[in-house]
PDB file of C-alpha atoms and ligand atoms in Angstrom:
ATOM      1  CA  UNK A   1     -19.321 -20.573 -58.787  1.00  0.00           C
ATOM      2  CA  UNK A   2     -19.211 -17.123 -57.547  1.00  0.00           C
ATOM      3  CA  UNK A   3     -16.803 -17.989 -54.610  1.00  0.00           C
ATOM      4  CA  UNK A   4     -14.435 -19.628 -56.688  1.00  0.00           C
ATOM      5  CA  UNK A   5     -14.742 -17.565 -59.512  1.00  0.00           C
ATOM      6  CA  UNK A   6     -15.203 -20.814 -61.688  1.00  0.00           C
ATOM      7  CA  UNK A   7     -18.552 -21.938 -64.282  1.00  0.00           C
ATOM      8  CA  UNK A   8     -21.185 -24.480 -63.639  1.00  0.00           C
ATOM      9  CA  UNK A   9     -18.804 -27.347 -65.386  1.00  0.00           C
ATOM     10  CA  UNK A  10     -15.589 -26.686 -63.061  1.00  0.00           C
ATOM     11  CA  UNK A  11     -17.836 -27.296 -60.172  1.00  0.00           C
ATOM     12  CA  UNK A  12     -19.813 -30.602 -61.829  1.00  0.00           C
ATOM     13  CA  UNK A  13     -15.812 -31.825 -62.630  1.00  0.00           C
ATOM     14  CA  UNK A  14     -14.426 -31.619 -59.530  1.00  0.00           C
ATOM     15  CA  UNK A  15     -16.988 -32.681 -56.544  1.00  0.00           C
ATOM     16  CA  UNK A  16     -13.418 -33.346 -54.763  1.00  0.00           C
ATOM     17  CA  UNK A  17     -12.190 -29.686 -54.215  1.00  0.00           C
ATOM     18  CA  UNK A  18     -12.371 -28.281 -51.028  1.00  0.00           C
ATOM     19  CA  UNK A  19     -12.891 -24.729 -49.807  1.00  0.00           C
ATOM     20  CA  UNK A  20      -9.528 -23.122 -48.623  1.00  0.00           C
ATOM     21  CA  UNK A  21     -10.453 -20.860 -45.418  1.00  0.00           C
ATOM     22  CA  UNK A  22     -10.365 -17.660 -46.790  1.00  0.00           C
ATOM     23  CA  UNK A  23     -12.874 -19.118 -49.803  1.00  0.00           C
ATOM     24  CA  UNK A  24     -14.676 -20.185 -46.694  1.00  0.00           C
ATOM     25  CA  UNK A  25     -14.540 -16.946 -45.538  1.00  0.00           C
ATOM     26  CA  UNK A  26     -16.074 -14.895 -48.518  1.00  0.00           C
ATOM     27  CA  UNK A  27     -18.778 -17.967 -48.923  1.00  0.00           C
ATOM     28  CA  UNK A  28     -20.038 -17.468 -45.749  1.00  0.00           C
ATOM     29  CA  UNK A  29     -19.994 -13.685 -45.980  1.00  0.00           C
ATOM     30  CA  UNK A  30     -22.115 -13.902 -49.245  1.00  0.00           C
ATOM     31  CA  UNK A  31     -24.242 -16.510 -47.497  1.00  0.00           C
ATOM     32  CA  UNK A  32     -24.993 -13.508 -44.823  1.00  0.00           C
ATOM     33  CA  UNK A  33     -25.765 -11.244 -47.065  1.00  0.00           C
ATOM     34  CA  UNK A  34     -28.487 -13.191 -48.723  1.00  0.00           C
ATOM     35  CA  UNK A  35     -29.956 -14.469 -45.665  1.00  0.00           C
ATOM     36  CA  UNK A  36     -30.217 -10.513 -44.934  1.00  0.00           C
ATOM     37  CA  UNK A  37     -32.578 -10.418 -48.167  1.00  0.00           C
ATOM     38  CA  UNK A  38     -29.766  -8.645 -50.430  1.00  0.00           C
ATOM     39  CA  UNK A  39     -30.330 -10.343 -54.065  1.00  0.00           C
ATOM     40  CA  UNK A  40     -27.980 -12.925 -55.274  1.00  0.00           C
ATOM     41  CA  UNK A  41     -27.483 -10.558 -58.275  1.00  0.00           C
ATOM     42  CA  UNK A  42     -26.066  -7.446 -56.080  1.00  0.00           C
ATOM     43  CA  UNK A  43     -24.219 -10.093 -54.103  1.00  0.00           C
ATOM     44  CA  UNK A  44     -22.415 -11.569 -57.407  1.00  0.00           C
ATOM     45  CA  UNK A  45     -22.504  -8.409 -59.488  1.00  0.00           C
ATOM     46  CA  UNK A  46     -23.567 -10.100 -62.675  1.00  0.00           C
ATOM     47  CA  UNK A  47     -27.044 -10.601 -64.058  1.00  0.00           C
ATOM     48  CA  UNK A  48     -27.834 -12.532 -67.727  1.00  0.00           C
ATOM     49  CA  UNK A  49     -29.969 -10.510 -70.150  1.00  0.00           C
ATOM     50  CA  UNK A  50     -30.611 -11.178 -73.513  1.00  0.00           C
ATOM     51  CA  UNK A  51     -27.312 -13.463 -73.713  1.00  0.00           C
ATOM     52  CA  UNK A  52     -25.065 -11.315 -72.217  1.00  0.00           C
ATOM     53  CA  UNK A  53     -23.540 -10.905 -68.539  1.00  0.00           C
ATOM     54  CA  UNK A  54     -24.325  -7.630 -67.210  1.00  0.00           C
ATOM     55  CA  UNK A  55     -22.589  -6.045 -64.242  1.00  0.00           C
ATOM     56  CA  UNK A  56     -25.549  -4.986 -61.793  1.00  0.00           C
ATOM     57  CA  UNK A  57     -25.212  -3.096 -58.336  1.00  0.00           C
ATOM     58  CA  UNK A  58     -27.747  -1.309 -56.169  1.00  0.00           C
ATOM     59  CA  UNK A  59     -27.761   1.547 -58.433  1.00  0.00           C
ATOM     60  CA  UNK A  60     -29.413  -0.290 -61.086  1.00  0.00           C
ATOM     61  CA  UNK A  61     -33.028  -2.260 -61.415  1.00  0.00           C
ATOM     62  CA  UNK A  62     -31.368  -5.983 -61.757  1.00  0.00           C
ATOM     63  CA  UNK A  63     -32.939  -7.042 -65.542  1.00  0.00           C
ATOM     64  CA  UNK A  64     -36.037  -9.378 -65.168  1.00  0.00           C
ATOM     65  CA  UNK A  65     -36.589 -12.063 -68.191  1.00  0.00           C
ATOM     66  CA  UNK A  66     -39.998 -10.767 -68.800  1.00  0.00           C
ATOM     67  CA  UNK A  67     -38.488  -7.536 -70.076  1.00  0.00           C
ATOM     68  CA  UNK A  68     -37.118  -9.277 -72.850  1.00  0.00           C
ATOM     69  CA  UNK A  69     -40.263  -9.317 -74.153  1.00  0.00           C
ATOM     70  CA  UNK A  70     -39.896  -5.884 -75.128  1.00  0.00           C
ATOM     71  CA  UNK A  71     -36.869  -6.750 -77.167  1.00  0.00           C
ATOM     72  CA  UNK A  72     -38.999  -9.626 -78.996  1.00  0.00           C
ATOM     73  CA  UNK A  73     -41.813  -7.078 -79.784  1.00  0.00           C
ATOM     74  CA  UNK A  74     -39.155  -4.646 -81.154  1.00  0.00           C
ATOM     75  CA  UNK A  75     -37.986  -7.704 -83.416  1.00  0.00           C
ATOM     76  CA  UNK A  76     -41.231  -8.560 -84.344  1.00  0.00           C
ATOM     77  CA  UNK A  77     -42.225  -5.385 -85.558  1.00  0.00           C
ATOM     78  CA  UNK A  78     -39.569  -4.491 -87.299  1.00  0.00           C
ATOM     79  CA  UNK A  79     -39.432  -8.098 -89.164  1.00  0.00           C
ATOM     80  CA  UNK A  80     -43.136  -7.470 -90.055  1.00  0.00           C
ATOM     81  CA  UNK A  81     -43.162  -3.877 -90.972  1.00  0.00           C
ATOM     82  CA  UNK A  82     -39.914  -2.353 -91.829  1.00  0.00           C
ATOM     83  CA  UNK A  83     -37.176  -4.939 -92.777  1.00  0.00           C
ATOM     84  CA  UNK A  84     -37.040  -4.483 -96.637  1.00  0.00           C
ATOM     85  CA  UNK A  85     -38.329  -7.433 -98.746  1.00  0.00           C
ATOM     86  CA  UNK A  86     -35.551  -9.115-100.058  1.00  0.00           C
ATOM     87  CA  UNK A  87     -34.711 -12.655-100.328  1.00  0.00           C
ATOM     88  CA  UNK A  88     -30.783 -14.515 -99.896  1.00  0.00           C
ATOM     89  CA  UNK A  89     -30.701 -15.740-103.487  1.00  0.00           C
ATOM     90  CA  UNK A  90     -28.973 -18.534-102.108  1.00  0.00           C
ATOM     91  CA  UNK A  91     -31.648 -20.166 -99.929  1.00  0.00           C
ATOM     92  CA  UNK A  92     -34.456 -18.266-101.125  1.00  0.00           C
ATOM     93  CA  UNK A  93     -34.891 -17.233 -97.398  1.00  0.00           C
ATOM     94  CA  UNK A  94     -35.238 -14.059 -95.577  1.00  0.00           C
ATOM     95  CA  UNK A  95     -31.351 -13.309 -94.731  1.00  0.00           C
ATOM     96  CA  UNK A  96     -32.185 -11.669 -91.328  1.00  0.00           C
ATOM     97  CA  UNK A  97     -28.915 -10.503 -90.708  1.00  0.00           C
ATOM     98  CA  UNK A  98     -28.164  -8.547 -93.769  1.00  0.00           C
ATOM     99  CA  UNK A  99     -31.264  -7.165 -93.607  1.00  0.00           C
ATOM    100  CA  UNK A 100     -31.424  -5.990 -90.382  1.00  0.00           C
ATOM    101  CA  UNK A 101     -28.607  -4.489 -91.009  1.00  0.00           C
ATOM    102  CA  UNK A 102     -30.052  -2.493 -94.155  1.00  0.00           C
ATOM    103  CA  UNK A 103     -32.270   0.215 -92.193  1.00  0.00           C
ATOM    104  CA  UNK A 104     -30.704   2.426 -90.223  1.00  0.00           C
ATOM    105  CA  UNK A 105     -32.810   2.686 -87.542  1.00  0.00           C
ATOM    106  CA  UNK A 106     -33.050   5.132 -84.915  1.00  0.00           C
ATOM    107  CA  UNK A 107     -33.711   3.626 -80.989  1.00  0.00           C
ATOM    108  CA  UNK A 108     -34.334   5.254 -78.016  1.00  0.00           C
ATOM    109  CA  UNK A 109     -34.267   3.134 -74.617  1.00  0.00           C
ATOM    110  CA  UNK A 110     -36.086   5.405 -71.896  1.00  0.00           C
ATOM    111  CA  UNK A 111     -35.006   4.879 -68.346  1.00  0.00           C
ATOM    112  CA  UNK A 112     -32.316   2.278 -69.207  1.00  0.00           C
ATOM    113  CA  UNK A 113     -30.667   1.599 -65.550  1.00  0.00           C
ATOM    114  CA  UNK A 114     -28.211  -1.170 -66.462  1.00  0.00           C
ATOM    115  CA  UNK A 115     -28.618  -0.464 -70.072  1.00  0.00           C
ATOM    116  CA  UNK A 116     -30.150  -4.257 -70.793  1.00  0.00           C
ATOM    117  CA  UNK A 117     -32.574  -2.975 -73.311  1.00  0.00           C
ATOM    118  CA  UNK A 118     -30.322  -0.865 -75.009  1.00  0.00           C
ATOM    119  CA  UNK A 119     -27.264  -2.948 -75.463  1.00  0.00           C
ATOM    120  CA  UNK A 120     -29.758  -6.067 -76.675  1.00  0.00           C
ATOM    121  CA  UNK A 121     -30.971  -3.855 -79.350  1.00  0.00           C
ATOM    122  CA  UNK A 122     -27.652  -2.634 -80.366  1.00  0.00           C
ATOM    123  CA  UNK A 123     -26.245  -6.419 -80.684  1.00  0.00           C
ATOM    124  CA  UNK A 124     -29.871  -7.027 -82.696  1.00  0.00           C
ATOM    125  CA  UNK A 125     -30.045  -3.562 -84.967  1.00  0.00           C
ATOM    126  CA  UNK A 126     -25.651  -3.641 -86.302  1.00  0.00           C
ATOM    127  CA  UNK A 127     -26.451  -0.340 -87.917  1.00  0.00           C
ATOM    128  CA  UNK A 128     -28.671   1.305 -85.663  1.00  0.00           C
ATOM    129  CA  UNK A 129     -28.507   4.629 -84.008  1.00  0.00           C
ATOM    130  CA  UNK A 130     -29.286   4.409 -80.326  1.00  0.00           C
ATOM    131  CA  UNK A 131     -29.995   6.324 -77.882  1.00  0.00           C
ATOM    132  CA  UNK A 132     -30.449   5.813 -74.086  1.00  0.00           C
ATOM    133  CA  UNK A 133     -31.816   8.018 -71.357  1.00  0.00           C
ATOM    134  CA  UNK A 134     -31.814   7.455 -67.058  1.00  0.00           C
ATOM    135  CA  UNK A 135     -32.444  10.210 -64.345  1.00  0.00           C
ATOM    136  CA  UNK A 136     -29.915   8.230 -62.437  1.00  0.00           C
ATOM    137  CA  UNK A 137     -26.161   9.180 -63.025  1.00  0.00           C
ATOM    138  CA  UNK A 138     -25.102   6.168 -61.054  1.00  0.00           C
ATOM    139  CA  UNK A 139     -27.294   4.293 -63.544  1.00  0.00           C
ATOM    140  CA  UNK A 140     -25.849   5.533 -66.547  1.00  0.00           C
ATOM    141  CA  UNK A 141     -22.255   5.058 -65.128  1.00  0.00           C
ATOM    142  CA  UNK A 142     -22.784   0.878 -65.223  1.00  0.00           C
ATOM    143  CA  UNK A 143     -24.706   1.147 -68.385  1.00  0.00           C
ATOM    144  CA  UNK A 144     -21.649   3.015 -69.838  1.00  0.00           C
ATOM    145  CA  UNK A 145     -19.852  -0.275 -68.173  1.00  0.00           C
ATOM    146  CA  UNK A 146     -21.835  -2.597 -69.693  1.00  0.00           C
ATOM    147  CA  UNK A 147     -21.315  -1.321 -73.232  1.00  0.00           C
ATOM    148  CA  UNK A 148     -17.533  -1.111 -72.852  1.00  0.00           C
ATOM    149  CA  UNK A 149     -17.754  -4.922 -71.505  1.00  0.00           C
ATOM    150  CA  UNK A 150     -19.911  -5.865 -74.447  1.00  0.00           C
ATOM    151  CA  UNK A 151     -17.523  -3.417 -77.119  1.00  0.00           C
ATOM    152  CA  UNK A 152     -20.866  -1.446 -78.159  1.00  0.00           C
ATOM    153  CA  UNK A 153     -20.025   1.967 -76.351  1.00  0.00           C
ATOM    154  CA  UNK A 154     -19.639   3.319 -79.887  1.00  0.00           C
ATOM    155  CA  UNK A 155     -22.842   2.055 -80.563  1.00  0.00           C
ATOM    156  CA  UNK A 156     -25.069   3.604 -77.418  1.00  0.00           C
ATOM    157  CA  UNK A 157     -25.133   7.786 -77.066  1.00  0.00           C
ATOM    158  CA  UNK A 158     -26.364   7.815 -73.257  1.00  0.00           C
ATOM    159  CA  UNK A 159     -28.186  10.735 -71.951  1.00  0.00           C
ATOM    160  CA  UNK A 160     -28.512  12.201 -68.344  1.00  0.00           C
ATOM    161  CA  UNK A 161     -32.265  13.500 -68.457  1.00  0.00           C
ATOM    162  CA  UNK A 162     -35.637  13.372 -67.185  1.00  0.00           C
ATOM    163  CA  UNK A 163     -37.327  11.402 -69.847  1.00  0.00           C
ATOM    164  CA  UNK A 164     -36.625  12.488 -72.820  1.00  0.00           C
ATOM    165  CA  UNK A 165     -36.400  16.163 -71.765  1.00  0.00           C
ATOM    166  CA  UNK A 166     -33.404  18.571 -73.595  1.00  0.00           C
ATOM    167  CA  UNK A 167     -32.452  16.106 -75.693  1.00  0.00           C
ATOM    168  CA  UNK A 168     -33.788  17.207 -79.443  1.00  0.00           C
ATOM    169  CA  UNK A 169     -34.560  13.795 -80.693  1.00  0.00           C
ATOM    170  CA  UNK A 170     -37.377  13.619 -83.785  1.00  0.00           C
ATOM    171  CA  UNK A 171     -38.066  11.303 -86.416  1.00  0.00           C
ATOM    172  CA  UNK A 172     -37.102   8.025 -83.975  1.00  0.00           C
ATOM    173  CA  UNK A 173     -38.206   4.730 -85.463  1.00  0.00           C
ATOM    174  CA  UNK A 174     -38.773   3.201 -81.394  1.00  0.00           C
ATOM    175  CA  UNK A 175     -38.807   4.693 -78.350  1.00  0.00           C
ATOM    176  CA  UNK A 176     -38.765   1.694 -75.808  1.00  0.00           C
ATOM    177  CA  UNK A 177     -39.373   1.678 -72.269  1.00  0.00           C
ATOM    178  CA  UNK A 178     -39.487  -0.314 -69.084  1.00  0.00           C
ATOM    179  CA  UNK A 179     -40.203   3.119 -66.951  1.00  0.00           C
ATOM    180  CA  UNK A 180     -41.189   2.740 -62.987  1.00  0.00           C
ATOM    181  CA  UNK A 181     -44.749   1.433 -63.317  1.00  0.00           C
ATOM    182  CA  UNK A 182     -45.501   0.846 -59.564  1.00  0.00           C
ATOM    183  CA  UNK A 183     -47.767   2.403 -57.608  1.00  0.00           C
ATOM    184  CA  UNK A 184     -46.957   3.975 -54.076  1.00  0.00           C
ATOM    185  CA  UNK A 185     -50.409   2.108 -52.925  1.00  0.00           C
ATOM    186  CA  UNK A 186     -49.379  -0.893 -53.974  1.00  0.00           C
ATOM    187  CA  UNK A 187     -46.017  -1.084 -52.116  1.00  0.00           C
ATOM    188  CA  UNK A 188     -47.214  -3.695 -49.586  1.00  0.00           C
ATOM    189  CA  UNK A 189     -47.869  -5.974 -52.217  1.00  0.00           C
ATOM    190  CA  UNK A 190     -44.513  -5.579 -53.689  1.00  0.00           C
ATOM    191  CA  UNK A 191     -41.575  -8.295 -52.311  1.00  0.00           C
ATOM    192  CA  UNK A 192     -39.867  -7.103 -49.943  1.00  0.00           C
ATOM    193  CA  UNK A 193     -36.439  -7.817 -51.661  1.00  0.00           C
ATOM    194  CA  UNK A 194     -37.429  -5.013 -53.977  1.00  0.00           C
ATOM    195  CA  UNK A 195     -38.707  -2.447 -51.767  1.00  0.00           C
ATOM    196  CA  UNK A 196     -35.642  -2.703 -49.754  1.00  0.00           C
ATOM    197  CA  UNK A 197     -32.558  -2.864 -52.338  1.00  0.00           C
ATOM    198  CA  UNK A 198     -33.531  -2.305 -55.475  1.00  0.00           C
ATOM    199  CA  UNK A 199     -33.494   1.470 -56.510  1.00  0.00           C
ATOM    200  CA  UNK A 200     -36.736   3.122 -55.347  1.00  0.00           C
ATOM    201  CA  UNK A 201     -37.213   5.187 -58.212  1.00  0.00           C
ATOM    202  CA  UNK A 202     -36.479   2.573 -60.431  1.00  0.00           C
ATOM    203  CA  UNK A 203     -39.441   0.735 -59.221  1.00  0.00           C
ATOM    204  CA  UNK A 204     -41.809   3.452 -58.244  1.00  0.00           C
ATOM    205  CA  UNK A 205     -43.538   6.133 -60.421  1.00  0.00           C
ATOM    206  CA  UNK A 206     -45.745   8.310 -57.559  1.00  0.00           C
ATOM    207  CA  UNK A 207     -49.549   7.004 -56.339  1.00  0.00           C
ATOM    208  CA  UNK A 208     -51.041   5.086 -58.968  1.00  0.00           C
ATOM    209  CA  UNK A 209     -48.110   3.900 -60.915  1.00  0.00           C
ATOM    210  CA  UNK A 210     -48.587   5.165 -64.297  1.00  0.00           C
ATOM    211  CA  UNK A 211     -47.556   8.764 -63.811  1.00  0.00           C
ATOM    212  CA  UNK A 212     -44.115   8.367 -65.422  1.00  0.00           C
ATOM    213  CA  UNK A 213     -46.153   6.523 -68.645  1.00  0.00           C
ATOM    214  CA  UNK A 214     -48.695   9.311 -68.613  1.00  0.00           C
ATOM    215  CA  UNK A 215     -45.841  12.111 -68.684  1.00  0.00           C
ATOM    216  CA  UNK A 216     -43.836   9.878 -71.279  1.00  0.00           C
ATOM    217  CA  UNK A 217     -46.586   9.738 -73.925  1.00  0.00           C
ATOM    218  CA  UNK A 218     -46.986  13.389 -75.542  1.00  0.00           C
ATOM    219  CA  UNK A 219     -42.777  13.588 -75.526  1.00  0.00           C
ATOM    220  CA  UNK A 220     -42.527  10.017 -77.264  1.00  0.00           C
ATOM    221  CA  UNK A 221     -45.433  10.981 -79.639  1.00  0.00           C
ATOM    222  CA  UNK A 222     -43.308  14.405 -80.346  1.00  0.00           C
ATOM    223  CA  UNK A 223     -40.144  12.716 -81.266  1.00  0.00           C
ATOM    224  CA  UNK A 224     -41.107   9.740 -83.108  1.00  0.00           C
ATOM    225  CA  UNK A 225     -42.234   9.997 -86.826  1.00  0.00           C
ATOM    226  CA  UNK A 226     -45.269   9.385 -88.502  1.00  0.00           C
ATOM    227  CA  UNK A 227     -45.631   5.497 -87.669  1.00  0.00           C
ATOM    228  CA  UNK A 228     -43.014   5.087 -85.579  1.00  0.00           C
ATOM    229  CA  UNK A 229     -43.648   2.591 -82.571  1.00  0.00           C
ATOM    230  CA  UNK A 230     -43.679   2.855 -78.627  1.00  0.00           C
ATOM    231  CA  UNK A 231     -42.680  -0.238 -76.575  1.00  0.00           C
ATOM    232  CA  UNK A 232     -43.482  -0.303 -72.927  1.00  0.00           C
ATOM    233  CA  UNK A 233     -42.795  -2.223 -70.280  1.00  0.00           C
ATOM    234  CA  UNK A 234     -45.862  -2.504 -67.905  1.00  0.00           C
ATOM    235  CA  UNK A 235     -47.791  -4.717 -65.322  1.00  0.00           C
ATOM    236  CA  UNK A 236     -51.441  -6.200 -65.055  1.00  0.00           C
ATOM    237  CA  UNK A 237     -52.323  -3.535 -62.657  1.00  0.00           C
ATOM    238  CA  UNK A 238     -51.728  -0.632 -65.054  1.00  0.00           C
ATOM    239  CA  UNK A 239     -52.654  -2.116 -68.252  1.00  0.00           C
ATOM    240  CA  UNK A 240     -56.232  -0.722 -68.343  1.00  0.00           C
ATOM    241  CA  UNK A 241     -54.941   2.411 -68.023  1.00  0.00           C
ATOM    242  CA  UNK A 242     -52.379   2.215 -70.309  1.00  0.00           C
ATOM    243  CA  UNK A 243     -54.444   1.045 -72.576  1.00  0.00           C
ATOM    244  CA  UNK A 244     -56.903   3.966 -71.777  1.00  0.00           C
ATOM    245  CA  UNK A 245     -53.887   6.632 -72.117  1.00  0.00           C
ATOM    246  CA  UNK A 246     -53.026   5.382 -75.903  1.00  0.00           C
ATOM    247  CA  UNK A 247     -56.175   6.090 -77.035  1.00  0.00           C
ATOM    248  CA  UNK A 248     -55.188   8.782 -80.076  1.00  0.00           C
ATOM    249  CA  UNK A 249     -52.518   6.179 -80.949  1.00  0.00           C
ATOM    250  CA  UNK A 250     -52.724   3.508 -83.655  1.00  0.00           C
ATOM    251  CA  UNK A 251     -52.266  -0.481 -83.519  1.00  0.00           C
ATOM    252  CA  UNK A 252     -52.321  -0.522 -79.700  1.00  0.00           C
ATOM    253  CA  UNK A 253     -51.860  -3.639 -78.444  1.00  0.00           C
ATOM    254  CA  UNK A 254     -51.287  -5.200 -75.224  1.00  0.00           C
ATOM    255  CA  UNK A 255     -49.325  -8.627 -75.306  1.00  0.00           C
ATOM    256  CA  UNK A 256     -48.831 -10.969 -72.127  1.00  0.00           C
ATOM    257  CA  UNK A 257     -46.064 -12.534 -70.771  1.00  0.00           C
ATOM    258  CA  UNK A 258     -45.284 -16.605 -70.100  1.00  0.00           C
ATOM    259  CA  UNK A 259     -47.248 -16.410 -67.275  1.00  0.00           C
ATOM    260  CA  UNK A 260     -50.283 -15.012 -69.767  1.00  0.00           C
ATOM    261  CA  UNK A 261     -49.440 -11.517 -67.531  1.00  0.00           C
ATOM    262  CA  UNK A 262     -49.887  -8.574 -69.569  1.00  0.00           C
ATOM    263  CA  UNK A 263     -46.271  -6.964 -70.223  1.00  0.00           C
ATOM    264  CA  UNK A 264     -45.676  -5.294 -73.070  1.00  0.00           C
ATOM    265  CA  UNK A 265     -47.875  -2.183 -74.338  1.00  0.00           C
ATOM    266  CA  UNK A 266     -46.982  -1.370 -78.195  1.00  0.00           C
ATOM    267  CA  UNK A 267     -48.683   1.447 -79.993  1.00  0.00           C
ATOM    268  CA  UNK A 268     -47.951   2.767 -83.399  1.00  0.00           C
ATOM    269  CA  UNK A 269     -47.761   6.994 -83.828  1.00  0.00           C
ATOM    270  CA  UNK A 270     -50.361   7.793 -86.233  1.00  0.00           C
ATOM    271  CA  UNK A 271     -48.858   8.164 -90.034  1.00  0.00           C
ATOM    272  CA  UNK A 272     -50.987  11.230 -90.827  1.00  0.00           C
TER     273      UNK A 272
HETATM  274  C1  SAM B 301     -37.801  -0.248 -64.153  1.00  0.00           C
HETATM  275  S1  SAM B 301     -36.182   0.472 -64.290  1.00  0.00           S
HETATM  276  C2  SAM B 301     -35.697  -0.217 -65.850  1.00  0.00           C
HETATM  277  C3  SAM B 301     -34.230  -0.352 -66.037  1.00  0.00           C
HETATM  278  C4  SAM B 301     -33.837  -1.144 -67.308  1.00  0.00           C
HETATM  279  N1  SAM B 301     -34.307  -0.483 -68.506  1.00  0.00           N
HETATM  280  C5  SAM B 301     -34.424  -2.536 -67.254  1.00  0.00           C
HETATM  281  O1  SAM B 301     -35.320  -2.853 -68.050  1.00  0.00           O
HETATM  282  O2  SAM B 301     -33.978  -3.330 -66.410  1.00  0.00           O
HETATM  283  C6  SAM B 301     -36.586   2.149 -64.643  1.00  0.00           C
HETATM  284  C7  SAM B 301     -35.404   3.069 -64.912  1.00  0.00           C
HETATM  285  O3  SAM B 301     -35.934   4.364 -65.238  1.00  0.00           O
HETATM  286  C8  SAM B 301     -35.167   5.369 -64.602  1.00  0.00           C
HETATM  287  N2  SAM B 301     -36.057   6.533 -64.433  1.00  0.00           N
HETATM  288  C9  SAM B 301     -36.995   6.766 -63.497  1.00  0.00           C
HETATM  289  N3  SAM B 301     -37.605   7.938 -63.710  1.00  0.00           N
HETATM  290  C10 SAM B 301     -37.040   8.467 -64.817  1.00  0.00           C
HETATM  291  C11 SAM B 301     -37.218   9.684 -65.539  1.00  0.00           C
HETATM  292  N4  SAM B 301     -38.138  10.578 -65.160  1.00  0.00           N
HETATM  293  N5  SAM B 301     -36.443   9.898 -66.625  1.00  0.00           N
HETATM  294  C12 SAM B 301     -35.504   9.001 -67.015  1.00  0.00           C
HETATM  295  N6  SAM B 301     -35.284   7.832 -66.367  1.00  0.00           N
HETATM  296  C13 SAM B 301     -36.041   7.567 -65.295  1.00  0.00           C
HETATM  297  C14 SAM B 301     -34.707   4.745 -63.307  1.00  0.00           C
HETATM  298  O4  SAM B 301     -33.548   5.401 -62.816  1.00  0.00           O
HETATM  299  C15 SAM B 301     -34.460   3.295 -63.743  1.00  0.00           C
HETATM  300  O5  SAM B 301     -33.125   3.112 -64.164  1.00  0.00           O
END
């Protein structure tokens, strides 16, 4: 598909075609590539997320499915705690769209490399204000590219900073996350795929692995308000700790993933 620039249906249609030699040529050369380790997704450019085709290259994390468990806790909470009440007269059912659309939310995305989390929230949230952070320029530069490609770069203000340092935000609704959560001791463990082209401080966050989280906490709690929520991102290894670290906070939970991994760390700023 990639080498002839085609989709999965062109391909199942016409078993006949034949590679001309310079398609031969650019297979073969993306062939290499993998069998040097480099991901299919850097090789292609183009990773799904939430729906959408994102542009990915090594200056950005390539989005993992289990992150959009983040986006399904965001939904979640928002359907159970602030979507307002009413009913479509018509069906008698909960008109999710208009309503979703009736709080005016305010989202910050933490780290957002290709800007996955971001952009799936602004498709989800139509009137939502939305922020999104990296410490990565090049990062920021394809998330910019991904909201042009999806038309919601009117929709995304994106931030150069270290967390969410300089940036006078208060009174957000979410801060979400999927920070580096992976310790420096653990790196043998990690695949080597990741450790070799995937952005190291993407993946990494110093010895333990939850030095970015604990350094993240007291500025989230600062600018959320009174019962506003914090979504992380996080890994089985860390989840102790994190868990340890949101003591102070209210309705912490820890939810897993498909694979019954824990993922997702929510926790609710107290009201009072
Ligand atoms: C695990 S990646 C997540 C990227 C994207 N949100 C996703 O879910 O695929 C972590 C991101 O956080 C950024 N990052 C690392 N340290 C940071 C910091 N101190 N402040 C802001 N962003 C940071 C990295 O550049 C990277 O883009």
């Amino acid at each position: 598909m990639f080498t002839l620039n085609c989709d999965r249906a062109y391909l199942f249609a016409h078993p006949e075609r034949e590679l001309t030699a310079e398609e031969q040529v650019h297979y073969e050369a993306a062939l290499n590539e993998r069998v040097r380790g480099v991901p299919a997704q850097y090789i292609t450019g183009h990773q799904e997320f939430w729906g959408m085709d994102l542009i990915v290259t090594p200056a950005v994390l390539i989005p993992r499915p289990e992150t959009e468990h983040v986006i399904e806790t965001v939904l979640e909470l928002y359907k159970a705690d602030l979507r307002p009440q009413t009913l479509d007269l018509r069906t008698s059912t909960p008109d999710v769209r208009s309503q979703r659309s009736e709080v005016e939310l305010r989202i910050l995305d933490v780290g957002t490399g290709s800007g996955c989390i971001a952009l799936a929230l602004a498709k989800e949230f139509l009137l939502a204000e939305i922020h999104a952070t990296d410490i990565s320029a090049a990062a920021l530069e394809i998330a910019r590219a991904n909201a042009a490609r999806h038309q919601l770069e009117h929709r995304i203000q994106f931030h150069h900073a270290d967390l969410l340092e300089g940036l006078n935000l208060s009174d957000l609704d979410f801060i979400v996350s999927n920070p580096p959560y992976v310790g420096e001791s653990e790196e043998d463990h990690v695949q080597l795929e990741v450790r070799k082209f995937e952005p190291r401080n993407a993946v990494f966050a110093g010895r333990t692995g939850v030095e970015v989280i604990a350094r993240l906490l007291p500025q989230a709690h600062a600018a959320l308000r009174p019962g506003g929520w914090l979504i992380l991102e996080i890994s089985g290894t860390i989840a102790g700790e994190v868990d340890q670290l949101l003591r102070g906070w209210d309705e912490v939970r820890i939810i897993p993933d498909l694979q019954s991994i824990p993922r997702v760390a929510q926790a609710r700023k107290p009201r009072t």
